C-alpha cells in the first residue's frame, strides 16, 4: 500500500479518498510508516504527533462516511514549517530558545486548513528562525536532501521540502523571506510557491522579517499549489498587512490561456556564477514556451542584480533584530539558570538560546538601525528597495511573467558553505528580488544535473498575478515529467 | 540674582477604550494580574498588531479639542529597548510623524481673591502622539513580578513647549488638561490608577536671559499636587545650587512626594539609542478630512469657553461657574434647568450648593440621582412665584432628592404651600399688633427693626406658611393706619 500512495499528489490522493479506495486513516498510517522508515536518514521533522494525526484522520473518515466531507483537503496530511503556529503543538523555530514552547493558538493558515479537513502532520525543521539557505542552522541538527543524503535540502524551509520529497507527506507549508520556499523546492525537485506579499495572512508565523515574510507551499505539482493557495489566501483581520483583493479560483484558472504569453528573461540572472547545466535546463524551458507560442524577450534588472542582496541583508536583519527582541527569557522560552537581574536574564538567555547565524543577524540589524547609521544603511536600503520594486514594475509593463533559474547551483554538500556566510547568502541571488518587490514567485522542477540533482525553474509573477503565473507553470508541467520522479531512499 | 524657571511637561494620558490598542483584549484597571492578555499582549511567536480604531478616534478628538493640526497620515514606529515590563521589547509608538502637532492648553492662574477670575494663558504644545502602555513591575525582596494587564493600553503622550514659568502654571496646565480630557470622554485621568502621568523638564535662568539653562527631568509626579510641589522644590533646589556658585547637572530626578525630596536617577550620558524604525507590521493610516469632520462633530464645548458663556449668558457669578463647569454632567444639567426656568441664577445656586452636597453625602453620581432638571426648574419657580417659602423649598428639595417626586406633588403631600389668603392674614396681623403693643410703639417711634416681632408673630400664627412679602406689606399698612 504505502509505496503506491506516498509519492502521489494531493489531487490524486483526494480522488482516492473521494472514491473510498483508501481511507484517511490508511493514508495517515502509510505516511507515518514511511516517515518512521526514512526519518532517521532525512531528519525533516522536529516533532510529530502520530496518535493525534491518526485521530484526526479517523474524524475525517467519519465525516466522509456521514456525507459531510469538507472538500479536497479533507483527510490530507500536511506538514508545518516549525515557525507556523498550531494550537497545542510545539513551535520551536528550530531554536534552543523555543525548544519547549507550545503554541496556545492557531495561525490563520492553520485555522483555514483545519476547516478544510487537512491533518497537521508534524513540525518541520528549518534554519533557526528561518535564517539560512541550507537548514544546517538548526539547533536540532541538519536535514538531509532525500536526493543525496550528503547534500542540503536548501533552506530555510528545508524540512518542509525534504519531507515532501522523501514521501513523508504530500504537501507542506513553508515561509519565504528571501527564497526560503523556492530554493529548497528547487533543491528537492518540488513545486515551491511564494505568494504576493499580503495575499496570505502572516498571523501565527513567527516573524523573521515582517516586510518580506510570506507563507507558501511545497507540493509535488502546480495543481496542488493552486489548490492550497485557494484555501490559505485571503484577507485576515488579524494581519494588518494582509490585503483585500478579489481572489480568482486558482485551480479553475489553470487550463486557461487567454492570449500568447509575454515572458521576460532577466539577462542578469544568466550571468557568471550560474551553473552551466542549470542554465541549459532553463534555456530548454524557454524553448518549450517559445514553441508553445509565447513571446520571449530579454529584460534587464540591473539594480536587482547589483543591490538586492545588500538591501535584503540590511532590511531583513534590521527587522529581525527587533522581531526577535521578544525572545528574552522573561515570559516564555529559554531562560539561563545563573542570572541575577533583568539584564543578565536577557544577556545569558539570549547568548545560550540563539545560534551563531541568528546572533550574527541580530547584531547586524541592531547596528543598521543605530543612531548615526540609520540614514546610511536602513533608510538608504529602503530607498533602493523602492527602486528595485519600480524596476520590476517597469519590466512588467511589457511582460506577464519573468523566467529564470531558481538557484545558481544545485544542492550543495552539507558543511560546504556553512563556514562562509557570504557564499551562502549569494545562493539566494535570483530569489531575493521577488521578496523585496513583494511579488509572487514559483519554482518548479525543470530537469536534473548529470549528478542526479533536481534543477528548479523560477517564474515570477506580477503583484496578485498568481493565476497567470500558475497557469504558465502548469503548462510547462503538463509538457514534462520531472515532477513524477522521486528519490530512491 | 533673580532667576526665572522654564518648565515643559510631558503628560501621558491613557485613552479610555473598550479594548487594547492593537488587539481585541479588554483594556481595564483592577483585574487579577495577567488576565487581560492574549498572544498579542504577551508577544507570543507569530502574534501581530491590528490597530484599534477607537484609539485613533480618541487621540484625534483630543488633538482637535486642543487645536492641534492633525497629520494626514498616521504612521507607526518601533521604539526598541529591553525592559521586563515591555513584552515585545519594543514599543509601538510614533517617532517623526506624530498624529497631532502644535495646539495649546488654556490655563487659568489663581485670581487675586477666590471670587475673582485669574489670568488666562495659552500654553503651546509641541506634539501629541499615540503609543502603547507597558506592563507593571512589582519588586519584592528577592523577585520582581510583572503584570501585563496594562500592557498595550493606548497611551497618548502630550508634550508641551517649555513655556511655563512657575509651579502654579504647571499645576494649572495639568488641571485644565485633565478637565478637558475627562469632558471630552478621552480618558478618566485618574492619577491613582495611572491614567494620567506627568514628567517635568525644568531649568532656570537669570531673569532677562533668553538662552535656556541646563534642564533636569523630574519624574514620579503622580498626583496633581505633587506636580506643583515637586516643581516648586526643583526650582528652589536649582536656585540654591546656582546661588551657591554651583552648576546644574543634566539628569533625571525622582520626586518623593511623601518625603518632599528628590533624588538623582540617571544622568543623560546613559541615554538610550531607541533605534526607531517604521513598524513593518502596520500600514500607515490615512486620516482624511471627512474622518476629522466626523470626530469634530462629537467635540463638546471646551470648559473655559463654557465658563465664559455661563457668565455672559446667565449672569452667573464666577465662583458659581467655577464649580458648575469642571464637572461636565453638572454643567449640562444646569443648562437643561436653565432652559426650563426663568431664574437660572437661583437654579445654579441649588445645583452648586444643595445638589452637590446631597450627592457628596450620598456618594452618588449625578447621573444616578433621582433629581431631574425639570424638578429643579419647578422648585425654583415655586419659590420665585411665592408659592412656597425658602424654608419649605429646602424641605421639598430634600424630599425630592430621596423620592424623585415632582416638587408640586411634595408641596401638596406635605402641605407646604404659602398662605396668601388675605382674610386669614388680616386677622393674624390684627392679633399680632394687639399682642405686641410695645413693639408697635417702638416701631411707630421710629425703630424700624421692631416690626420684626410683629411679623414673627404672624409667621408663627400661620405655621410658617404665610408669604413673608405679603405679611410685611399688611403689617406696615395696618401699623400706619393706627398711627395717630
CSV table of C-alpha atoms in Angstrom, one decimal, chain B residues 9 59-71 98-107 121-129 157-164 173 176-177 180-181 296 302:
chain,number,residue,atom,x,y,z
B,9,UNK,CA,5.6,69.0,30.7
B,59,UNK,CA,-6.5,60.9,20.1
B,60,UNK,CA,-7.7,62.8,17.0
B,61,UNK,CA,-10.6,64.1,19.2
B,62,UNK,CA,-8.1,65.1,21.9
B,63,UNK,CA,-6.0,66.9,19.3
B,64,UNK,CA,-8.9,68.7,17.8
B,65,UNK,CA,-10.0,69.8,21.2
B,66,UNK,CA,-6.6,71.3,21.9
B,67,UNK,CA,-6.4,73.0,18.5
B,68,UNK,CA,-3.8,70.7,17.1
B,69,UNK,CA,-3.1,70.1,13.4
B,70,UNK,CA,-3.9,66.5,12.6
B,71,UNK,CA,-1.4,64.7,10.4
B,98,UNK,CA,3.1,62.4,15.5
B,99,UNK,CA,-0.6,62.4,14.8
B,100,UNK,CA,-1.1,65.8,16.4
B,101,UNK,CA,1.1,68.8,16.1
B,102,UNK,CA,1.1,72.2,17.8
B,103,UNK,CA,-2.2,73.2,19.6
B,104,UNK,CA,-2.3,74.6,23.1
B,105,UNK,CA,-3.8,74.2,26.5
B,106,UNK,CA,-5.6,77.2,28.0
B,107,UNK,CA,-4.9,77.7,31.7
B,121,UNK,CA,-2.9,82.0,29.2
B,122,UNK,CA,-2.4,79.6,26.3
B,123,UNK,CA,0.4,77.2,26.8
B,124,UNK,CA,1.6,75.9,23.4
B,125,UNK,CA,2.0,72.2,22.7
B,126,UNK,CA,4.8,70.7,20.7
B,127,UNK,CA,3.0,67.4,19.7
B,128,UNK,CA,0.8,64.6,20.8
B,129,UNK,CA,1.4,61.1,19.8
B,157,UNK,CA,1.9,61.4,25.1
B,158,UNK,CA,1.3,65.2,25.2
B,159,UNK,CA,4.5,67.3,25.1
B,160,UNK,CA,4.2,71.0,25.9
B,161,UNK,CA,6.6,73.6,24.8
B,162,UNK,CA,9.0,74.9,27.5
B,163,UNK,CA,6.6,77.7,28.1
B,164,UNK,CA,5.6,77.6,31.8
B,173,UNK,CA,-1.8,73.2,32.9
B,176,UNK,CA,-7.0,72.2,32.7
B,177,UNK,CA,-5.8,69.4,30.5
B,180,UNK,CA,-10.6,68.9,29.0
B,181,UNK,CA,-9.7,65.2,28.5
B,296,UNK,CA,-15.1,67.2,15.2
B,302,UNK,CA,-14.3,73.5,26.0
